[in-house]
Coordinates of C-alpha atoms in Angstrom, one line a residue:
X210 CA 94.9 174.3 8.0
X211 CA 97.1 173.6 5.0
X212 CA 100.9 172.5 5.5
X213 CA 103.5 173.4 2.4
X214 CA 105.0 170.7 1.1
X215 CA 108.2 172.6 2.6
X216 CA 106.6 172.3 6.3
X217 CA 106.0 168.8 5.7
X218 CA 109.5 168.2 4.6
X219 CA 111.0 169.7 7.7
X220 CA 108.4 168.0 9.9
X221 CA 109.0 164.5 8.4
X222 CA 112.6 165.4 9.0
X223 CA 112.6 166.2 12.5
X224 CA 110.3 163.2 13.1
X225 CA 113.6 161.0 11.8
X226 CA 116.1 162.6 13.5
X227 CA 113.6 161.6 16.5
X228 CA 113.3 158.0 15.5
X229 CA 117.1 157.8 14.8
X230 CA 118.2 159.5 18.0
X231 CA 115.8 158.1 20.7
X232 CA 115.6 161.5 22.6
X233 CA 112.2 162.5 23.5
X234 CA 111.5 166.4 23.8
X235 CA 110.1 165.6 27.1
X236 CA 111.6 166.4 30.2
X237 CA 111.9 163.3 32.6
X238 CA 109.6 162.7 35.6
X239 CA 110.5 160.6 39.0
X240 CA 109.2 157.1 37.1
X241 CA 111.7 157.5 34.7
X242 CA 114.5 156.6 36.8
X243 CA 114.6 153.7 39.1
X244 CA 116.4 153.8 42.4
X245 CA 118.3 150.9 44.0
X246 CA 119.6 151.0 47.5
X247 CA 122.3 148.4 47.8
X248 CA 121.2 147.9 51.4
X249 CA 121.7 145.1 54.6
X250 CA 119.1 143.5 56.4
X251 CA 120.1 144.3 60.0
X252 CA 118.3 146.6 61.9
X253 CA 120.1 149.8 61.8
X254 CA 121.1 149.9 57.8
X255 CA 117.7 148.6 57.2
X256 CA 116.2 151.6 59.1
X257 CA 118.3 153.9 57.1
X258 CA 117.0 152.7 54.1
X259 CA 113.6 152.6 54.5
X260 CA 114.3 156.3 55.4
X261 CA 115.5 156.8 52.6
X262 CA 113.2 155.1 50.7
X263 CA 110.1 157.3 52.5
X264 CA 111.9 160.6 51.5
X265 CA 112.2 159.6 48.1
X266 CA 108.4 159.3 48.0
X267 CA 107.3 162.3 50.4
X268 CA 109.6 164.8 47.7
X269 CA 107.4 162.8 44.5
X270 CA 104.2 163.4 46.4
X271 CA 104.9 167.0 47.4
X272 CA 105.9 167.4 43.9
X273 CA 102.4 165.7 42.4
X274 CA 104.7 163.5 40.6
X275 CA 104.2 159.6 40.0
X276 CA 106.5 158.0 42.8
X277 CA 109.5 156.6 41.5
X278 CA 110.5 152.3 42.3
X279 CA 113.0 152.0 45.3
X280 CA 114.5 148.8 45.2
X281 CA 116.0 147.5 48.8
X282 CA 118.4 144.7 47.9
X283 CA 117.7 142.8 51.0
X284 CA 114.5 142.9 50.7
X285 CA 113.8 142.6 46.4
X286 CA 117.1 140.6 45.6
X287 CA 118.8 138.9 48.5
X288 CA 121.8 137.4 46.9
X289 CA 125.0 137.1 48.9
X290 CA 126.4 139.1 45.7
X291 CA 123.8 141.7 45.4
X292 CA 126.5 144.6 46.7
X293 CA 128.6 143.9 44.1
X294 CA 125.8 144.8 41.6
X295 CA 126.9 142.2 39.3
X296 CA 124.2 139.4 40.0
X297 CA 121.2 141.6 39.9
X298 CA 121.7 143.4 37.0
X299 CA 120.0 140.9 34.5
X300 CA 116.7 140.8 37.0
X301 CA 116.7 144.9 36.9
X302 CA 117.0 144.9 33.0
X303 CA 114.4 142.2 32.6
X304 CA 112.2 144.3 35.0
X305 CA 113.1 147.7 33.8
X306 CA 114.8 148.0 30.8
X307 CA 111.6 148.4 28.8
X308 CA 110.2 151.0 31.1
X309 CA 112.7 153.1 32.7
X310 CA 115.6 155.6 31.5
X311 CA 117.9 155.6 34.4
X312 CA 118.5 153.0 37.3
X313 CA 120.0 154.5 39.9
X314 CA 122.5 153.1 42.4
X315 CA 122.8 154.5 45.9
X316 CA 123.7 153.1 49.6
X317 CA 121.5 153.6 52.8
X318 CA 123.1 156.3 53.8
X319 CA 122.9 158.1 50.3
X320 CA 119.8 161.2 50.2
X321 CA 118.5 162.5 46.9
X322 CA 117.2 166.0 45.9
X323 CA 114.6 164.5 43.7
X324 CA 114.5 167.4 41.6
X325 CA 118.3 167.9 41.4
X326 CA 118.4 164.8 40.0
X327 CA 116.3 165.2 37.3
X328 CA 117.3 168.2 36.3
X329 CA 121.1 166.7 36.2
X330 CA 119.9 163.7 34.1
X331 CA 118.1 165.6 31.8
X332 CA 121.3 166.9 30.8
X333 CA 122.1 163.2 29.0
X334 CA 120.7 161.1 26.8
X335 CA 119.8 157.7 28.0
X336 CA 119.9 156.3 25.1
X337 CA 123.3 156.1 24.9
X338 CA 126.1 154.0 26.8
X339 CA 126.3 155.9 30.1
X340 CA 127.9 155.5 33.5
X341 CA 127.7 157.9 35.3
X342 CA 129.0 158.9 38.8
X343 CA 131.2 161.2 41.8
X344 CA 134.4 160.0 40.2
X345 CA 137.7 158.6 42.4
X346 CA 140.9 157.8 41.6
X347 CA 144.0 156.4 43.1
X348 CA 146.9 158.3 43.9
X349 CA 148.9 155.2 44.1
X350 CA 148.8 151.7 42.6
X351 CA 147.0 149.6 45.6
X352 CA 146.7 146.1 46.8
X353 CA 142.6 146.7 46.9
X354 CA 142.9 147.2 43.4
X355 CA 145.3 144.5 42.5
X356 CA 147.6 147.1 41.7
X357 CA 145.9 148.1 38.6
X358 CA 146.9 150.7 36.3
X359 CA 150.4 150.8 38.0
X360 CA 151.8 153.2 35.1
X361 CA 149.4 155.8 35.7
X362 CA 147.0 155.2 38.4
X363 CA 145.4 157.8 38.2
X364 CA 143.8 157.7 35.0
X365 CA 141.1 154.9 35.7
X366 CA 138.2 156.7 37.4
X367 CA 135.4 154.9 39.8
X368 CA 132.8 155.7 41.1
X369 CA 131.6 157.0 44.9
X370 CA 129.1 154.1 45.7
X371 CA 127.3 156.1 48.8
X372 CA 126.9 159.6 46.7
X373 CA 124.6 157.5 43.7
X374 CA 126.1 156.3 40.3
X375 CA 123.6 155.4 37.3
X376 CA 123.5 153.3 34.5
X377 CA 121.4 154.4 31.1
X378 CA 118.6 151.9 29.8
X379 CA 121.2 151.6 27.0
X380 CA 124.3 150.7 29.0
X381 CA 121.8 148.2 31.4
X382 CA 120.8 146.8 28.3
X383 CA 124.2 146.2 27.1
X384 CA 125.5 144.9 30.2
X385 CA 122.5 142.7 30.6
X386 CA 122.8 141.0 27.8
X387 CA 126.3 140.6 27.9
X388 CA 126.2 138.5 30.7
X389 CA 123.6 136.6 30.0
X390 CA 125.8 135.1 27.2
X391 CA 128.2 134.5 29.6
X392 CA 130.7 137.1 29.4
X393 CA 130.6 137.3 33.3
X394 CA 133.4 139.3 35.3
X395 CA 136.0 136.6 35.7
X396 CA 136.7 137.1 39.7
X397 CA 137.0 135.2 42.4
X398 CA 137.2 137.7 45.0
X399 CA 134.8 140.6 45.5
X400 CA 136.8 143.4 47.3
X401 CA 136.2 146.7 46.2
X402 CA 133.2 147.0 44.1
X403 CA 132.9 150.5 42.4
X404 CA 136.6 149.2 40.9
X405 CA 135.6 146.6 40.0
X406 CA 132.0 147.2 38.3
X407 CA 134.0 150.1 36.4
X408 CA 136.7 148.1 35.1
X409 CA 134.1 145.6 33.3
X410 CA 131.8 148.0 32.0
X411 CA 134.5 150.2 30.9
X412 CA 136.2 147.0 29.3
X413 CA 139.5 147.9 28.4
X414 CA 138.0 150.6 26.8
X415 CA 135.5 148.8 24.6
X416 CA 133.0 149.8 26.8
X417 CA 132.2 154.0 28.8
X418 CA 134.7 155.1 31.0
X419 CA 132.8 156.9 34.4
X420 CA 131.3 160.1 33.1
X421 CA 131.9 162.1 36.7
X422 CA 129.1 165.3 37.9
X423 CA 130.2 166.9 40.9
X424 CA 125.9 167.3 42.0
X425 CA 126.7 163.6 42.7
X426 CA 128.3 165.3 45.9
X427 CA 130.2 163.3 49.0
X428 CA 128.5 166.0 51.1
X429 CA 125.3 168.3 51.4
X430 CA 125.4 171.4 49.3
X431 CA 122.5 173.4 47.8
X432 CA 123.1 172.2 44.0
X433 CA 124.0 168.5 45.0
X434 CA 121.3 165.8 43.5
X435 CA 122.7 163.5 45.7
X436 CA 124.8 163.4 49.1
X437 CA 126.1 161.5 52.0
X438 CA 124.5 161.5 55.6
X439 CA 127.7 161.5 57.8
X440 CA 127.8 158.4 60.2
X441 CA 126.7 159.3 63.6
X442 CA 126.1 157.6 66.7
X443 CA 123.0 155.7 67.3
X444 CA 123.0 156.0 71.1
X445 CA 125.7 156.8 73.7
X446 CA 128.8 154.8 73.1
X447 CA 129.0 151.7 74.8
X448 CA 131.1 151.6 77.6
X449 CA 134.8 150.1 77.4
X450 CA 134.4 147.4 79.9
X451 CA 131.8 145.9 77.2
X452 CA 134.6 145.0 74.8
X453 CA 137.1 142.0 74.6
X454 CA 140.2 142.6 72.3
X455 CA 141.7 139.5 71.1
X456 CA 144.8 140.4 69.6
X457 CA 146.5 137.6 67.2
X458 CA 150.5 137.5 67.2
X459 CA 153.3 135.8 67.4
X460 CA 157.1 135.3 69.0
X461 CA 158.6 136.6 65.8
X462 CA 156.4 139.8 66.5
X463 CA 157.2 140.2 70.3
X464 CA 159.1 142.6 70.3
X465 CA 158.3 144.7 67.2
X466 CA 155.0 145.3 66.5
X467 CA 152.9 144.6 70.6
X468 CA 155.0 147.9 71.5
X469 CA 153.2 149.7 69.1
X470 CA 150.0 148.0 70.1
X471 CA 150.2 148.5 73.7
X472 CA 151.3 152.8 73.2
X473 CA 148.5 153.4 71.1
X474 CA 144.8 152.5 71.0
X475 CA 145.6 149.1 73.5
X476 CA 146.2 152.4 76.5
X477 CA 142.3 152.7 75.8
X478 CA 141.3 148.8 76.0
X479 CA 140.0 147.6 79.8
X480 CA 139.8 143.7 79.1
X481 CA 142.4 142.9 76.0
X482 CA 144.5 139.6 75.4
X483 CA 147.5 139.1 73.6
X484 CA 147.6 135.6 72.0
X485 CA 150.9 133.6 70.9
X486 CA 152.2 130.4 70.9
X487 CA 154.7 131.2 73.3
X488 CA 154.3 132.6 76.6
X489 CA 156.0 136.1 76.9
X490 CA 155.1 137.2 80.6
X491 CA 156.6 141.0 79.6
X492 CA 153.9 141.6 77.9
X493 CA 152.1 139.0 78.7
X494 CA 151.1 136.7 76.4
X495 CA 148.2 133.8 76.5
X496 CA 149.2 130.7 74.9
X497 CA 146.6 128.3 73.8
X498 CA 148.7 125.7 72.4
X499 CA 148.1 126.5 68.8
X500 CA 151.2 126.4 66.7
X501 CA 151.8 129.0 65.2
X502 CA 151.5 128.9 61.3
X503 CA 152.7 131.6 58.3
X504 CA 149.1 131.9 57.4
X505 CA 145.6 131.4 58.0
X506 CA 145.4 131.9 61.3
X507 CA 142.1 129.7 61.5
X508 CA 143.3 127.7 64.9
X509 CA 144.2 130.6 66.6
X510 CA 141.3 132.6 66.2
X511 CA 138.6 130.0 66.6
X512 CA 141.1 129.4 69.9
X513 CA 140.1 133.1 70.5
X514 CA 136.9 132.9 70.1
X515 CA 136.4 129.7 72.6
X516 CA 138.5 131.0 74.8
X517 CA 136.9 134.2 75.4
X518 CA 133.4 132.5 75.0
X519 CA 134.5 130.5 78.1
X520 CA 136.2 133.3 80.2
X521 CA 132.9 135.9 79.3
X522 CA 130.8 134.4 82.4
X523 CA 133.5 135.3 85.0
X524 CA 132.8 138.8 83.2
X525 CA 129.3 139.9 82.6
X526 CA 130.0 143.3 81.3
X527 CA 131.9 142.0 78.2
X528 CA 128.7 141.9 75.8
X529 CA 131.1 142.5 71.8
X530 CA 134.6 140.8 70.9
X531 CA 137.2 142.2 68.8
X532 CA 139.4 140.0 66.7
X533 CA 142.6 142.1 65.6
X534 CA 145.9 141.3 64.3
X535 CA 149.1 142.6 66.0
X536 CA 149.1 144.9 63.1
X537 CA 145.6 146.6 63.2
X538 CA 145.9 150.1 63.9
X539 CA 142.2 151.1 65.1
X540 CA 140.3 153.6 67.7
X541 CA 138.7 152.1 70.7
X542 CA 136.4 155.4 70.9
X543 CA 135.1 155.0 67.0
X544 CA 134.3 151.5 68.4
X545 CA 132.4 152.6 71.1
X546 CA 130.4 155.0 68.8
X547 CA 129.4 152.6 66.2
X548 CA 128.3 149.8 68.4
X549 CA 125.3 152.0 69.6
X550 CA 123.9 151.2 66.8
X551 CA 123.4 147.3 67.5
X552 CA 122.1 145.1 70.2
X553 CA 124.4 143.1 71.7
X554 CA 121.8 140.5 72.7
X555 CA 121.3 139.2 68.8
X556 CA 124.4 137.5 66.8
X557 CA 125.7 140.3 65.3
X558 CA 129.4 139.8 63.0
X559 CA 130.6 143.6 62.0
X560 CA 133.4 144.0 60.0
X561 CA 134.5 145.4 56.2
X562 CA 132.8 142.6 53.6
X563 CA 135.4 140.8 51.3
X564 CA 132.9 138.2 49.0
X565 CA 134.0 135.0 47.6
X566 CA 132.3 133.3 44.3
X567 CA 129.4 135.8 45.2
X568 CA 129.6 137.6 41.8
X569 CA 128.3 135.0 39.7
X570 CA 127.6 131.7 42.3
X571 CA 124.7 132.0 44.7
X572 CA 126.6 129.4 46.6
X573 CA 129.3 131.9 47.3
X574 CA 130.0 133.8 50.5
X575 CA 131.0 136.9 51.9
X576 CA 133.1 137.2 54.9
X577 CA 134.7 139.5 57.1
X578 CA 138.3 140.5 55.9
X579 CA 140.4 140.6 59.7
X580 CA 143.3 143.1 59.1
X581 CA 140.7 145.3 59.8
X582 CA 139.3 143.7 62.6
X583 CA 136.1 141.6 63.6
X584 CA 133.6 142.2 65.6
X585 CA 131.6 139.8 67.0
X586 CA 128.2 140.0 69.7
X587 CA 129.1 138.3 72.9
X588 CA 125.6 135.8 71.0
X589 CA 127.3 135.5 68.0
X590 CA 130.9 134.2 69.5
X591 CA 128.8 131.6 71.8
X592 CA 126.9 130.3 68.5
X593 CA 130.8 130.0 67.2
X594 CA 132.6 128.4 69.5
X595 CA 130.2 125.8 70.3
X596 CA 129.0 124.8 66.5
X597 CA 130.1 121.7 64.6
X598 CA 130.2 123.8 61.8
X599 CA 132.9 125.9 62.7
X600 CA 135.8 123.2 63.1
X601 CA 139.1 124.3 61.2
X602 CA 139.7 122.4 58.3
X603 CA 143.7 123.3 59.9
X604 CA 145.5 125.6 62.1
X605 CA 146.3 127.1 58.9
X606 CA 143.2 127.5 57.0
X607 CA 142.3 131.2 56.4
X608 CA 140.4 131.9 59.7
X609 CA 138.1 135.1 57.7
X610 CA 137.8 133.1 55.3
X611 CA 136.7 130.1 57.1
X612 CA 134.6 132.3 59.6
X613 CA 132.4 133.5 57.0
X614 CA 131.4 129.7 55.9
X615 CA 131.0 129.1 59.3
X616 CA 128.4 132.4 60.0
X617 CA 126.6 131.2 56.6
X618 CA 126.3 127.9 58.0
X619 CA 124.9 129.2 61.3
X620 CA 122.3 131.8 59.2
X621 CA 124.7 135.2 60.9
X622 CA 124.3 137.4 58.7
X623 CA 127.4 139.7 58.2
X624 CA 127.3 143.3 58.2
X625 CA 129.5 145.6 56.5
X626 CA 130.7 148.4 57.8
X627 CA 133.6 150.6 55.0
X628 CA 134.8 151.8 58.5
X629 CA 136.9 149.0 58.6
X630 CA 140.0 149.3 56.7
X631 CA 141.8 145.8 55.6
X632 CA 144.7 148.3 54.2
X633 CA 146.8 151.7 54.7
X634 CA 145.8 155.2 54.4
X635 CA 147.7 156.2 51.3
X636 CA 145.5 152.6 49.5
X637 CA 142.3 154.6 49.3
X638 CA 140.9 157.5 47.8
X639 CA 141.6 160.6 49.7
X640 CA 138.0 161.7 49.3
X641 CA 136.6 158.3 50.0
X642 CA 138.2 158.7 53.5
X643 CA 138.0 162.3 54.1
X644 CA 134.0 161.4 54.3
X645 CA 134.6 159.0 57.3
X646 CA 135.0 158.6 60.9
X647 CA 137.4 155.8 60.4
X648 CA 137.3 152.4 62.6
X649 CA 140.7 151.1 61.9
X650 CA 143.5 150.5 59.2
X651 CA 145.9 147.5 58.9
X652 CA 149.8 146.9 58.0
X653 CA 152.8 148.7 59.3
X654 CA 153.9 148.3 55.6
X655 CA 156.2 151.2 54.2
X656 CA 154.3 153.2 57.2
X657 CA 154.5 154.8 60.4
X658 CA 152.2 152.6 62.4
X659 CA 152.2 155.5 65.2
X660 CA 151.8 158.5 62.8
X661 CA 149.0 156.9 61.5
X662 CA 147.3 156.6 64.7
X663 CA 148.0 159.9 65.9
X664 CA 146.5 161.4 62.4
X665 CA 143.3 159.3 62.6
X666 CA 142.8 158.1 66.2
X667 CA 144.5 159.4 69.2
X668 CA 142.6 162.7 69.0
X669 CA 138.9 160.4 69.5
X670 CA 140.5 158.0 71.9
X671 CA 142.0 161.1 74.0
X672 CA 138.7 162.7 74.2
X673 CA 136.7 159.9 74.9
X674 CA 138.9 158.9 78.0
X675 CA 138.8 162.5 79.3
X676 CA 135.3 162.2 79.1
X677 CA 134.8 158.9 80.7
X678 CA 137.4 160.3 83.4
X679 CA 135.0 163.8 83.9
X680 CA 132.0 161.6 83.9
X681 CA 133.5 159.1 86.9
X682 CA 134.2 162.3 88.7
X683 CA 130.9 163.8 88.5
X684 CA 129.4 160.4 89.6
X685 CA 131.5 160.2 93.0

């Protein structure tokens, strides 16, 4: 068949605007996007995402489609940084970049509609800078955030880490190289990381702001690509008698915030201490003869922590420890709850994960921020309280901190859990929380400590006692 020199013109010049643009006329398949679950190597987030992992595949196979890679970070990149993303994005580029469109971020409790998702990221072109994700924003400038963007906060956008994000081979590629000359996020602390990641790639606007798609959903709906499984109970709750609350304070606090403590969630706490360093037998108080300090804390709780390891035998049924500060606002009931989903019997350190160093330094660690509250196995605080490894520097020495050198140094691993709140309501997204069943919150900052507990808490906590109550009766 003979071609005009015409058709051959316009042929030659769609094949360079081709070349120049990078977009292929194809549609994209499963094994152009790679999936990486940022997920933990205890037993119940591991579960969820090999899960999640085996769904992935069963929708390519039922779809006689090549299956697409599903990276598990504990399992393909176990750096104590890998939930920040940061340290593991060089390794994905060196593995991917040359073969893959899309990588994909998710959590373990994150599910895909495999062919949602194509059909969404057919839509751009990944050969340009993209980031794209289920966009947040604060409402107010926050602590988490180091108060960024105090003129306007809500103009900087994030993204929803649980309902998937992606990067485009072209923005990996970028980013990759980038850091491998160095230009490294210039943090100590790792505390919230979808801020965090967004504020370096976007780059004080050098770099893509968060492109947001509501099919990135926070819940199940029939057009969403991607969606959150809501947090349920594993098993039934585990019975009040099984916990120990230590609860940290002080003279100065007396008579201020322990009130608060003892009309809200403490009403629904069997075996709870209050720890000072003075006796107060109103309340009362346990003195351990630690001093008290203006910060750190690290003497009193690894006090705590000894103490109770020593006092558990007289009470078998105490099998988890909670560490609190006399300004931890939290819900004995959600506690209950999510413990069902771990053994007692292992050493087990729950709590909301703060990293230090662990964005660049594999030497870094992550440790368990306590306004929130830690959580500790009745295993784990034994392995504690009697290691040489977990000797305060000083009374004053950041106890979370300190605790987290100490787990490293004992091989604990630390589970996160973003029930745990290490601030106030009004310092989050409301969408990020209006997905949970929320643990606990910390300060009585420009608050009502008691409004907030009766919005978030007391309704759980009622109903759980009612039903402990109905369930005693039934058993006489």
């Amino acid at each position: 068949m003979e071609v005009s020199s015409q058709g051959r013109t316009w042929s030659g010049v769609l094949i360079l605007a081709w070349l120049l643009t990078g977009v292929s006329t194809q549609a994209l398949v499963p094994r152009d996007m790679v999936i990486v679950v940022l997920s933990q190597g205890d037993s119940y987030h591991s579960s969820l995402a090999q899960e999640l992992r085996n769904d992935i595949q069963e929708q390519a196979l039922q779809a006689s489609q090549v299956i697409p890679i599903v990276h598990l970070t504990h399992e393909d990149f176990p750096h104590p940084g890998a939930w920040t993303v940061f340290p593991i994005l060089s390794r994905l580029y060196a593995l991917h970049g040359a073969n893959s469109s899309w990588i994909i971020f998710c959590e373990s409790h994150t599910r895909f509609n495999l062919n949602q998702m194509l059909e969404l990221f057919n839509n751009f072109s990944a050969n340009e800078e993209m980031f794209i994700g289920h966009a947040l924003h604060d409402r107010e400038a926050t602590i988490i955030h180091h108060f960024a963007f105090s003129d306007d906060p809500e103009r900087f956008k994030y993204p929803h880490f649980a309902s998937g994000f992606a990067m485009s081979q072209a923005l990996l590629k970028k980013i990759a190289l980038q850091m491998n000359h160095g230009n490294r996020p210039d943090v100590d602390f790792s505390i919230d990381p979808s801020h965090e990641l967004a504020l370096y790639i976007w780059d004080s606007g050098k770099g893509p702001a968060l492109t947001h798609s509501s099919r990135l959903c926070l819940r199940n709906q029939p057009q969403c690509a991607s969606y959150v499984l809501e947090v349920q109970p594993c098993a039934d709750p585990v019975a009040k008698e099984s916990m120990y609350f230590g609860v940290k304070t002080c003279s100065k606090y007396h008579q201020d915030r322990i009130p608060i403590v003892k009309n809200t969630w403490a009403k629904y706490a069997v075996h709870i201490g209050f720890f000072s360093e003075e006796e107060d037998k109103s309340i009362p108080t346990i003195d351990l003869g630690i001093p008290n300090t203006e910060h750190g804390h690290c003497g009193k709780t690894m006090a705590i922590l000894r103490y109770v390891a020593t006092f558990a035998p007289t009470a078998p049924d105490i099998k988890w420890v909670v560490i609190a500060d006399d300004d931890t606002i939290l819900s004995v009931a959600r506690l209950q709850q999510l413990l069902s989903c771990f053994d007692s019997s292992k050493t087990v350190a729950i709590g909301e994960r703060y990293g230090y160093n662990v964005q660049q330094a594999p030497q870094g660690y992550n440790y368990i921020t306590g306004g929130g509250g830690m959580v500790f196995s009745i295993a784990a605080v034994h392995r504690i309280a009697t290691s040489a490894y977990c000797q305060c520097p000083s009374n004053s020495t950041p106890d979370d901190m300190f605790l987290g050198i100490c787990l490293a140094r004992l091989g604990i691993p630390i589970t996160h859990s973003p029930l745990f709140h290490q601030a106030r309501p009004l310092d989050y997204a409301p969408e990020y929380l209006d997905l949970q069943l929320p643990v606990s919150f910390h300060k009585h900052w420009m608050i009502d400590p008691i409004k907030v507990y009766s919005k978030w808490f007391s309704e759980v906590d009622q109903a759980m006692e009612a039903e402990g109550r109905s369930q005693e009766h039934i058993e006489l």
